[in-house]
PDB file of C-alpha atoms in Angstrom:
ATOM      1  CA  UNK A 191     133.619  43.658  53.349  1.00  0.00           C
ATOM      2  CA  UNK A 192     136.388  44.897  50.853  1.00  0.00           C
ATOM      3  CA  UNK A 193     134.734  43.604  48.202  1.00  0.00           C
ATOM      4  CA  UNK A 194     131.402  44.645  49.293  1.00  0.00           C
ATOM      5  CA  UNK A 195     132.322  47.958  49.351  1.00  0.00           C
ATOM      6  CA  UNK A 196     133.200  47.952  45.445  1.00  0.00           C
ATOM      7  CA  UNK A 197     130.643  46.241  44.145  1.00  0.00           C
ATOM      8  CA  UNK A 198     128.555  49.713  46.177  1.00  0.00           C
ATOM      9  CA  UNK A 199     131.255  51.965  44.252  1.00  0.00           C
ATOM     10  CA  UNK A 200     130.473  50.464  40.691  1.00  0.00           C
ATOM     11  CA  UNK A 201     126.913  49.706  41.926  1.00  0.00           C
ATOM     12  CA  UNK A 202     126.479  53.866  41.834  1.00  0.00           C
ATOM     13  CA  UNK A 203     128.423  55.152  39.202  1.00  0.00           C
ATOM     14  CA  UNK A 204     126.322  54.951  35.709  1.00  0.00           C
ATOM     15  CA  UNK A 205     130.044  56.270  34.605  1.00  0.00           C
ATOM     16  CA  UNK A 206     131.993  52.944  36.145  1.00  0.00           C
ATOM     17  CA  UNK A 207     132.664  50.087  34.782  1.00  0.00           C
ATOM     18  CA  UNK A 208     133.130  47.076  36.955  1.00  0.00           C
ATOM     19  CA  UNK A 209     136.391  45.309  36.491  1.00  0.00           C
ATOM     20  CA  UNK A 210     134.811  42.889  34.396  1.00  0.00           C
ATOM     21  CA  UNK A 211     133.132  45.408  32.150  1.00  0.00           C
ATOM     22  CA  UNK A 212     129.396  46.051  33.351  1.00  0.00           C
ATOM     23  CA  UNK A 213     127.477  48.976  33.814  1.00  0.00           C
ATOM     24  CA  UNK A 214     125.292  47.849  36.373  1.00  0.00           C
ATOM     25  CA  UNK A 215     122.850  51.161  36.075  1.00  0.00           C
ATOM     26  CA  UNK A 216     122.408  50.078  32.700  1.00  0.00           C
ATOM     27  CA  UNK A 217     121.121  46.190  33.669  1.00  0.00           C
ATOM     28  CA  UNK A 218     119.278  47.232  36.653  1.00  0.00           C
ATOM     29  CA  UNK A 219     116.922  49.732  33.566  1.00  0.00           C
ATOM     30  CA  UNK A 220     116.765  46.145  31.346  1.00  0.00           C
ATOM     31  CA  UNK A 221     115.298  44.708  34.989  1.00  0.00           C
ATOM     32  CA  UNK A 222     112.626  47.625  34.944  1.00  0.00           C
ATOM     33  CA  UNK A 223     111.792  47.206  31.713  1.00  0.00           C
ATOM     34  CA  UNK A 224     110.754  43.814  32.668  1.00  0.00           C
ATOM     35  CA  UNK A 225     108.735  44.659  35.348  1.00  0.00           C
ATOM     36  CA  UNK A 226     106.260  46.200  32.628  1.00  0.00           C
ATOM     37  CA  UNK A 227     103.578  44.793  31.285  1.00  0.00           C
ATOM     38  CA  UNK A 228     104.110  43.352  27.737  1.00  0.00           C
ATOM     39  CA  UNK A 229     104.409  44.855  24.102  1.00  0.00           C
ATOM     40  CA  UNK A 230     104.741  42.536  20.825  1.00  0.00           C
ATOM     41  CA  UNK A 231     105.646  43.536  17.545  1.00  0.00           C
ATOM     42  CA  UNK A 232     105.239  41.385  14.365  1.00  0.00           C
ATOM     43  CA  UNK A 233     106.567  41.810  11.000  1.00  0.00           C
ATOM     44  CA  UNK A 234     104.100  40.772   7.832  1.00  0.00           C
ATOM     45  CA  UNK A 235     104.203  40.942   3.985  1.00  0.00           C
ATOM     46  CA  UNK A 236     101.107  43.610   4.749  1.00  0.00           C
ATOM     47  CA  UNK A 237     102.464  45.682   7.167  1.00  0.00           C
ATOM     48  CA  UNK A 238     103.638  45.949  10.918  1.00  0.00           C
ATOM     49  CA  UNK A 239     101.915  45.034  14.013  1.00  0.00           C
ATOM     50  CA  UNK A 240     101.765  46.321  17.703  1.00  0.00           C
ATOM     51  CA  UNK A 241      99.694  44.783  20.224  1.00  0.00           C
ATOM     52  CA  UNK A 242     100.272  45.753  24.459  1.00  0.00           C
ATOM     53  CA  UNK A 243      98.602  44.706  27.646  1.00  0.00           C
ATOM     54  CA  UNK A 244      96.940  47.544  29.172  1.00  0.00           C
ATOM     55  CA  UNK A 245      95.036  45.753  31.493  1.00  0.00           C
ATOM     56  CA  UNK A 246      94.301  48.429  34.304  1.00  0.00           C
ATOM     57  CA  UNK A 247      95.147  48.073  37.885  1.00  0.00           C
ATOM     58  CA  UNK A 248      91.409  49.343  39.127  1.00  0.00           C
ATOM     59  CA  UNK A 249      88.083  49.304  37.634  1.00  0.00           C
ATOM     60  CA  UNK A 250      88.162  52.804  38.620  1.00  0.00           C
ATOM     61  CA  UNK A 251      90.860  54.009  36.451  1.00  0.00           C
ATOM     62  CA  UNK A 252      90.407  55.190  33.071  1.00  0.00           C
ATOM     63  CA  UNK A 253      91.286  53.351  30.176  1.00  0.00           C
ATOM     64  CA  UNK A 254      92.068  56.307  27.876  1.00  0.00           C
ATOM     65  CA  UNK A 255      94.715  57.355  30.720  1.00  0.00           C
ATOM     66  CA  UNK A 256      97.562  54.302  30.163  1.00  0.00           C
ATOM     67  CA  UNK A 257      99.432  55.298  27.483  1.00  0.00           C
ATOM     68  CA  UNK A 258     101.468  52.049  25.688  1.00  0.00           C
ATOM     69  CA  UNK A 259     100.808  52.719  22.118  1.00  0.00           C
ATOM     70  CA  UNK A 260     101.737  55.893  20.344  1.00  0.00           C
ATOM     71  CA  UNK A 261     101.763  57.599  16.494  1.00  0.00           C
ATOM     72  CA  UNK A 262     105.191  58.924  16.233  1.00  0.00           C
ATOM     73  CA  UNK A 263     104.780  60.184  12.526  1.00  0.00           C
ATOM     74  CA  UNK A 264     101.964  58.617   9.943  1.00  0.00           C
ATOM     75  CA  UNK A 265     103.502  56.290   8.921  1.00  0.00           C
ATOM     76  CA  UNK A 266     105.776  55.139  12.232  1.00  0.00           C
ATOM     77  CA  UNK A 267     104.100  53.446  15.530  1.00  0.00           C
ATOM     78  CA  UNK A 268     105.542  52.808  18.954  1.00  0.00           C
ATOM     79  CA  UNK A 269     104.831  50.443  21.723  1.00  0.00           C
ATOM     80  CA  UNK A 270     106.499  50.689  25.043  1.00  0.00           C
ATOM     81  CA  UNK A 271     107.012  48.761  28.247  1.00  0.00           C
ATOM     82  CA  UNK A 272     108.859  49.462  31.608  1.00  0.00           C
ATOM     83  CA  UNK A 273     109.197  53.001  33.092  1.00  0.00           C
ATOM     84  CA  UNK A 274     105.883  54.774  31.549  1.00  0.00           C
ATOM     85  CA  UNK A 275     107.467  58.652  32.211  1.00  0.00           C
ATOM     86  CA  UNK A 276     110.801  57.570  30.561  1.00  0.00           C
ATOM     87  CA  UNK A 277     108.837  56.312  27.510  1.00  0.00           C
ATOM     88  CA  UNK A 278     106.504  59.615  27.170  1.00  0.00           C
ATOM     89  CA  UNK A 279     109.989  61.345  27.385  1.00  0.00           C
ATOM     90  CA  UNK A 280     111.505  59.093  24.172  1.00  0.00           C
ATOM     91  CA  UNK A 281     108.188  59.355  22.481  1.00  0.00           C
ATOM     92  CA  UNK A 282     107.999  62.849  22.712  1.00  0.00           C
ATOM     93  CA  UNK A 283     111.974  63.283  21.516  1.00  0.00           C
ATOM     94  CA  UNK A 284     111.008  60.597  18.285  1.00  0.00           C
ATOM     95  CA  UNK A 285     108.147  62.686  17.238  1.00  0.00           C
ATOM     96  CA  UNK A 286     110.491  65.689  17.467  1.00  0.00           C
ATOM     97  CA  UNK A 287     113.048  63.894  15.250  1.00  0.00           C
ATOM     98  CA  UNK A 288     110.214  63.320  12.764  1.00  0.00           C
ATOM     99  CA  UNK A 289     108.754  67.013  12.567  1.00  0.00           C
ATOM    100  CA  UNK A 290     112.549  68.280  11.985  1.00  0.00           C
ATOM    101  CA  UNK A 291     113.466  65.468   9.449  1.00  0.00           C
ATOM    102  CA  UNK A 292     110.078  66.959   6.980  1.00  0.00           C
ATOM    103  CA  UNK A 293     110.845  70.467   7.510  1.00  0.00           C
ATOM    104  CA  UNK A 294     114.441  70.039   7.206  1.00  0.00           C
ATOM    105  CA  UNK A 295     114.350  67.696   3.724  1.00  0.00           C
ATOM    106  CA  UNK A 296     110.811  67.586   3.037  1.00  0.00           C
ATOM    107  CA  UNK A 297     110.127  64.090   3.488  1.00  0.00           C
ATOM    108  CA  UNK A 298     109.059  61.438   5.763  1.00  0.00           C
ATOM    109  CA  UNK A 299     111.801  59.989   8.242  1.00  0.00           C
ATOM    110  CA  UNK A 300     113.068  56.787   7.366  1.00  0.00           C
ATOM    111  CA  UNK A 301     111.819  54.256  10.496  1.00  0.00           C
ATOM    112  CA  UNK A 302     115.976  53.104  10.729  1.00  0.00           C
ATOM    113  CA  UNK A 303     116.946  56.612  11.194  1.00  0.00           C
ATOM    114  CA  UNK A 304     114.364  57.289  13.774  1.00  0.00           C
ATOM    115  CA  UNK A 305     115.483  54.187  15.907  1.00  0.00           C
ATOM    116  CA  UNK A 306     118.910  55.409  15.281  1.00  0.00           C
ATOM    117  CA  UNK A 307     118.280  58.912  16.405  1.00  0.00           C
ATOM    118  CA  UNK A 308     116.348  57.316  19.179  1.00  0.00           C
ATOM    119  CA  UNK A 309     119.148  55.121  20.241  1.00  0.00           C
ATOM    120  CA  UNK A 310     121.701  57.655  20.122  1.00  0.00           C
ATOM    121  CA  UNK A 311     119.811  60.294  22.620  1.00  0.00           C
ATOM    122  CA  UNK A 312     119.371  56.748  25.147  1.00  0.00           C
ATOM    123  CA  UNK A 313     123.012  56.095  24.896  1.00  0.00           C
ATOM    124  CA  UNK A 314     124.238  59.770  26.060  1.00  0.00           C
ATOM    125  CA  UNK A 315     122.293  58.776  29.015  1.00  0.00           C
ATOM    126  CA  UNK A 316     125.040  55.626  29.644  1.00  0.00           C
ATOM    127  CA  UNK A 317     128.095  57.935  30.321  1.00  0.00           C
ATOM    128  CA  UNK A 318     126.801  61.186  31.629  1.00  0.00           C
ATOM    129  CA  UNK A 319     127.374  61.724  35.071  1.00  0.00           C
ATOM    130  CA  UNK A 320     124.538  63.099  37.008  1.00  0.00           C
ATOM    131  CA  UNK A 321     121.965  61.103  35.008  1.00  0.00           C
ATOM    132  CA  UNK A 322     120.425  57.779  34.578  1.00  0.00           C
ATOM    133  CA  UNK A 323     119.554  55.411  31.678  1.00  0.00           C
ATOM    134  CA  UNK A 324     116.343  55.340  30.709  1.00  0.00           C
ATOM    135  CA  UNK A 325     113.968  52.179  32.014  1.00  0.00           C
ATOM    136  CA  UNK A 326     112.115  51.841  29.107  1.00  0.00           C
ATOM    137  CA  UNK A 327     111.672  49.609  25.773  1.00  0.00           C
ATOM    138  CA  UNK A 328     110.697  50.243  22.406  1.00  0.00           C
ATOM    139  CA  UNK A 329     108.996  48.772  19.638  1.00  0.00           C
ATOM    140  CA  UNK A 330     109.520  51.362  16.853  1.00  0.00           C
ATOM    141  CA  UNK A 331     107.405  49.813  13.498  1.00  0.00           C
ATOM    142  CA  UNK A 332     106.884  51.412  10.290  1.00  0.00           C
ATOM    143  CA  UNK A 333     106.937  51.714   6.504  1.00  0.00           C
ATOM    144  CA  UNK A 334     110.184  52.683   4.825  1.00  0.00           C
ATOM    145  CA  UNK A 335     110.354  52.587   0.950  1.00  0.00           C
ATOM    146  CA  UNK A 336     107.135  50.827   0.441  1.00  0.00           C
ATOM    147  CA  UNK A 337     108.845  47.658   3.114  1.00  0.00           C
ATOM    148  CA  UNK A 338     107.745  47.444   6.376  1.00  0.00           C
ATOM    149  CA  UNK A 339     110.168  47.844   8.976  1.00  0.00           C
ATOM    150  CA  UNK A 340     110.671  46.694  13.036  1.00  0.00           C
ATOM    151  CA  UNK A 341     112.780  47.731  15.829  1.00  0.00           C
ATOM    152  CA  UNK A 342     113.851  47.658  19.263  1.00  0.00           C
ATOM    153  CA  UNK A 343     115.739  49.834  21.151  1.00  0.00           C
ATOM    154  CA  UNK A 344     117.688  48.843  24.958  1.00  0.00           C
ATOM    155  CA  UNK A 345     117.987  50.907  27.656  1.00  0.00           C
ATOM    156  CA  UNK A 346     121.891  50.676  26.994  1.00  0.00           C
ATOM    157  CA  UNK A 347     121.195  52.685  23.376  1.00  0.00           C
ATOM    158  CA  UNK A 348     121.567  49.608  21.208  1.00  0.00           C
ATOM    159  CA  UNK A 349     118.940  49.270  18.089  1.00  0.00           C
ATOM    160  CA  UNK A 350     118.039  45.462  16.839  1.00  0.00           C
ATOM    161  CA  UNK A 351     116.084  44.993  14.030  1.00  0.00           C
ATOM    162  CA  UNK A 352     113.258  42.137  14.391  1.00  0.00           C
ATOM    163  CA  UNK A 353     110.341  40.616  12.310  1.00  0.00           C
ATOM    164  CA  UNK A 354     108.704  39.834  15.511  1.00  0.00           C
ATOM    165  CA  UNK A 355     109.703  40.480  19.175  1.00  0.00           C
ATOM    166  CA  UNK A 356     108.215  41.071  22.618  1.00  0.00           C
ATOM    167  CA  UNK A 357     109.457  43.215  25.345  1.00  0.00           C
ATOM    168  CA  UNK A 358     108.263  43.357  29.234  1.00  0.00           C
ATOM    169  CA  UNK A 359     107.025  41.092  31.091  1.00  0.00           C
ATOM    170  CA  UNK A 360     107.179  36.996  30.271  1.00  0.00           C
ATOM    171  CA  UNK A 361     109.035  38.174  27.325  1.00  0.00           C
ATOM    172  CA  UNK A 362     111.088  34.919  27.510  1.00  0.00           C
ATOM    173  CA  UNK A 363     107.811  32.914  26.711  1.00  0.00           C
ATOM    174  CA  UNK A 364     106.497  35.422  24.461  1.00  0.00           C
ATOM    175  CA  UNK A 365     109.400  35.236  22.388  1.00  0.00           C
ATOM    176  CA  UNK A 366     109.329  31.270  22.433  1.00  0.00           C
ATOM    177  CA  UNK A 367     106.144  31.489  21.023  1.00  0.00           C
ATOM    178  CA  UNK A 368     106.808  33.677  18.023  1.00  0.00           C
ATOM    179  CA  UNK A 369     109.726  31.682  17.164  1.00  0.00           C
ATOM    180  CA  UNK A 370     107.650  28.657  16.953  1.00  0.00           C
ATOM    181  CA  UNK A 371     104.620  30.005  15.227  1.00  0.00           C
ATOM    182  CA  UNK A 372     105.886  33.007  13.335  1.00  0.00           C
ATOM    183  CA  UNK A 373     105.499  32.949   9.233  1.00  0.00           C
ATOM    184  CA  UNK A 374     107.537  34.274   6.812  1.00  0.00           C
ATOM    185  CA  UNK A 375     104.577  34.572   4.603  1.00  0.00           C
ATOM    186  CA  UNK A 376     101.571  35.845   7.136  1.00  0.00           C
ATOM    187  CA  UNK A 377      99.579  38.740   5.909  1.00  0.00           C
ATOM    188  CA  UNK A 378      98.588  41.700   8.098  1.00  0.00           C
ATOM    189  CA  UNK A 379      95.800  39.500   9.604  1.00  0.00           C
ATOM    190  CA  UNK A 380      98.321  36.845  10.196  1.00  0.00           C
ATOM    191  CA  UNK A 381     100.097  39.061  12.114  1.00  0.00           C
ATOM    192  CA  UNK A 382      97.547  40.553  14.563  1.00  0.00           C
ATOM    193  CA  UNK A 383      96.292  36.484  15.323  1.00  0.00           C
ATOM    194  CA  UNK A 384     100.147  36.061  16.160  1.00  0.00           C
ATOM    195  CA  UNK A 385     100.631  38.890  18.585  1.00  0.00           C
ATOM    196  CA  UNK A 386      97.535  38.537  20.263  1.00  0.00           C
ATOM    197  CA  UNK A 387      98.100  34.872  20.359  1.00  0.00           C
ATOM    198  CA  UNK A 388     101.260  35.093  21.770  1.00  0.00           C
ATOM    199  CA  UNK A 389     100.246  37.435  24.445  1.00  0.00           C
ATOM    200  CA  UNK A 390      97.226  35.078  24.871  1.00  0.00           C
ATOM    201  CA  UNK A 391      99.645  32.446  25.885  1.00  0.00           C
ATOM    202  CA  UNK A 392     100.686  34.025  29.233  1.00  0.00           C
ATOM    203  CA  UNK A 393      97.314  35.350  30.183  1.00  0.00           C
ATOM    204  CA  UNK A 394      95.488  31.453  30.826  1.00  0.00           C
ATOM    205  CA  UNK A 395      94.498  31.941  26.662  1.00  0.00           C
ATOM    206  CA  UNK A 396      91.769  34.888  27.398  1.00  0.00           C
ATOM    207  CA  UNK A 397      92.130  38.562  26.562  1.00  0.00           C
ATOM    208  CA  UNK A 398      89.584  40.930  27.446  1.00  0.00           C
ATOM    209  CA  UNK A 399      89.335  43.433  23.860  1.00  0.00           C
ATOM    210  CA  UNK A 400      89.493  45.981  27.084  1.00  0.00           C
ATOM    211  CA  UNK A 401      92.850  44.962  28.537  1.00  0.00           C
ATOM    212  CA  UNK A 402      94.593  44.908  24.832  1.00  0.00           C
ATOM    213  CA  UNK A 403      95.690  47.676  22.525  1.00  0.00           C
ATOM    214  CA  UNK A 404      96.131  46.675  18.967  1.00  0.00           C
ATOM    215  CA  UNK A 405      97.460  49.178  15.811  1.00  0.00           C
ATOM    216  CA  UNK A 406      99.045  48.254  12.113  1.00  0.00           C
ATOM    217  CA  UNK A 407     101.099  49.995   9.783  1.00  0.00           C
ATOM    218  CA  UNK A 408      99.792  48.429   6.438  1.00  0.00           C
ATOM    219  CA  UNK A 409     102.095  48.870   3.261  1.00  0.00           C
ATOM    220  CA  UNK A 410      98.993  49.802   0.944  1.00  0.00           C
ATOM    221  CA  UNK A 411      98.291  52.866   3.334  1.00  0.00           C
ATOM    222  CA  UNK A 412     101.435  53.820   4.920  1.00  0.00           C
ATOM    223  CA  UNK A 413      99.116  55.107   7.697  1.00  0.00           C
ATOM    224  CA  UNK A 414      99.533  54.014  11.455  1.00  0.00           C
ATOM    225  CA  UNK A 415      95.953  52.923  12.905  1.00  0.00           C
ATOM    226  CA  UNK A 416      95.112  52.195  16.112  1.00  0.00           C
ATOM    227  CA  UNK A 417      91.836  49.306  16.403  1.00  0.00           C
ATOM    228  CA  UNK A 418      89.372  49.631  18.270  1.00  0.00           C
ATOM    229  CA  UNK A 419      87.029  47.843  20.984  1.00  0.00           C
ATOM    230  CA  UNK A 420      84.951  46.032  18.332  1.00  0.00           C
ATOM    231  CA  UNK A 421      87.537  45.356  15.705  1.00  0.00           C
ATOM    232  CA  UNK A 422      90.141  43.294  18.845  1.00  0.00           C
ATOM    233  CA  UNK A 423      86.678  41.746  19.885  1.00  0.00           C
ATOM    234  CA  UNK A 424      86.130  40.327  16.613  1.00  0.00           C
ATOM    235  CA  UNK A 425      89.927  38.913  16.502  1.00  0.00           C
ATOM    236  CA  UNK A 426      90.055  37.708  19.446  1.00  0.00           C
ATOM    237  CA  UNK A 427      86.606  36.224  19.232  1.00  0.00           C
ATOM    238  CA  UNK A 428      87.997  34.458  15.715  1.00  0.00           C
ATOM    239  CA  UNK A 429      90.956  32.668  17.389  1.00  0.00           C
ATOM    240  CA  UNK A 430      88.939  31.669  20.573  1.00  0.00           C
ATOM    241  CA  UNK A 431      90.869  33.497  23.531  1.00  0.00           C
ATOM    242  CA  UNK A 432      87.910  35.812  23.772  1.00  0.00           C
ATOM    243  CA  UNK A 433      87.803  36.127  28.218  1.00  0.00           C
ATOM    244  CA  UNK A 434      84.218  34.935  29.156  1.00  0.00           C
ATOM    245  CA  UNK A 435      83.315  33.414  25.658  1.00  0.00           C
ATOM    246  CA  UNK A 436      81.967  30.479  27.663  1.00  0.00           C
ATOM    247  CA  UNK A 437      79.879  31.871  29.640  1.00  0.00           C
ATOM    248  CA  UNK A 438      76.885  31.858  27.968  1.00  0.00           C
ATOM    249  CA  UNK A 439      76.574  28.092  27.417  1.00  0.00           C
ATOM    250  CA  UNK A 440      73.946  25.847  28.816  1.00  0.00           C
ATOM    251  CA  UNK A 441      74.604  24.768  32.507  1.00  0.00           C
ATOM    252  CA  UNK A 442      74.417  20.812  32.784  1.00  0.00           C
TER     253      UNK A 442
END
């Protein structure tokens, strides 16, 4: 009961660490995060790549309303998953960062120094009392210098830098499958057919162009885009995970 008892006192305390150095707050926001639905980033010779599932839970609900993809700056995009008020809280501090950064110096912020800034405000919220860490993930991609650029930031304030990575839910498989089929070499095209293959893979191999959100950073441009309807159609329609593609054949 002893015991117990600690484990409750360490358990509460985003400030404690537990005699063998955990801050449990800070793993139970990593288990939230995984409760969300997934986000995939992939890094290409042409640019970045974000693709989320934003499959909604009624017919009833509006699309436009579940916010998982976001333009930070113009040249910067964001994809979330886990706690979706925590993330509109980040996003909103991130595009702060990047107004400040071009009226302070006059130029574009650099997409390492956003994920640092980033990373920094989550990690004040690991040893504040009074507080909790945030339960979110990001995908921060951009262009920096002409190269493009991927990160992720932890609920515990860390920032890892990735050519491609998925965060949410089955992230585990997700990630098994980028490892496997990921190409040094892939153009910007070779990128979206990844991430929407990969989150293909843990849907039964159908999407509905609907229940995905797609957007690229492309080195020529520099400009985040977000796709729409038609344009994930077509892709998804080109690698055959299209949901419902069969139904028009012939009955036997």
């Amino acid at each position: 009961m002893q015991g117990q008892a600690q484990q409750q006192a360490y358990d509460r305390g985003i400030t404690i660490f537990s005699p063998d150095g955990r801050l449990y707050q800070v793993e139970y926001a990593r288990e939230a995060v995984k409760r969300g639905s997934a986000s995939i980033g992939v890094r290409t010779e042409g640019g970045v790549v974000l693709a989320v599932d934003k499959q909604t839970r009624s017919p009833l609900m509006e699309r436009t309303s579940v916010e998982k993809l976001h333009k930070t700056d113009n040249h910067i995009g964001i994809a979330s998953a886990g706690h979706v008020a925590d993330a509109r809280q980040l996003i909103d501090f991130a595009r702060r960062q990047s107004q400040i950064n071009r009226l302070r110096y006059g130029e574009p912020i650099g997409v390492e120094t956003l994920t640092k800034e980033v990373t920094d405000h989550i990690q004040q919220y690991t040893q504040v009392g009074g507080a909790r860490p945030f339960g979110v993930a990001l995908i921060i991609g951009g262009i920096e210098n002409g190269e493009p650029r991927l990160y992720e930031t932890d609920p515990s304030g860390t920032p890892y830098e990735w050519k491609a990575l998925a965060v949410g839910a089955d992230r585990g498989e997700i990630q098994d499958y980028l490892e496997t089929n990921y190409s040094e070499g892939m153009d910007l095209d070779g990128g979206i057919d990844l991430a929407l293959s990969a989150l293909g893979a843990v849907n039964d191999d159908e999407l509905s162009p609907t229940g995905v959100g797609l957007a690229t950073v492309d080195v020529e441009s520099e400009r985040f885009r977000m796709l729409d309807d038609e344009e994930v159609e077509g892709y998804l329609d080109e690698i055959g995970i299209l949901e419902g593609e069969d139904d028009d054949e012939p009955e036997e």
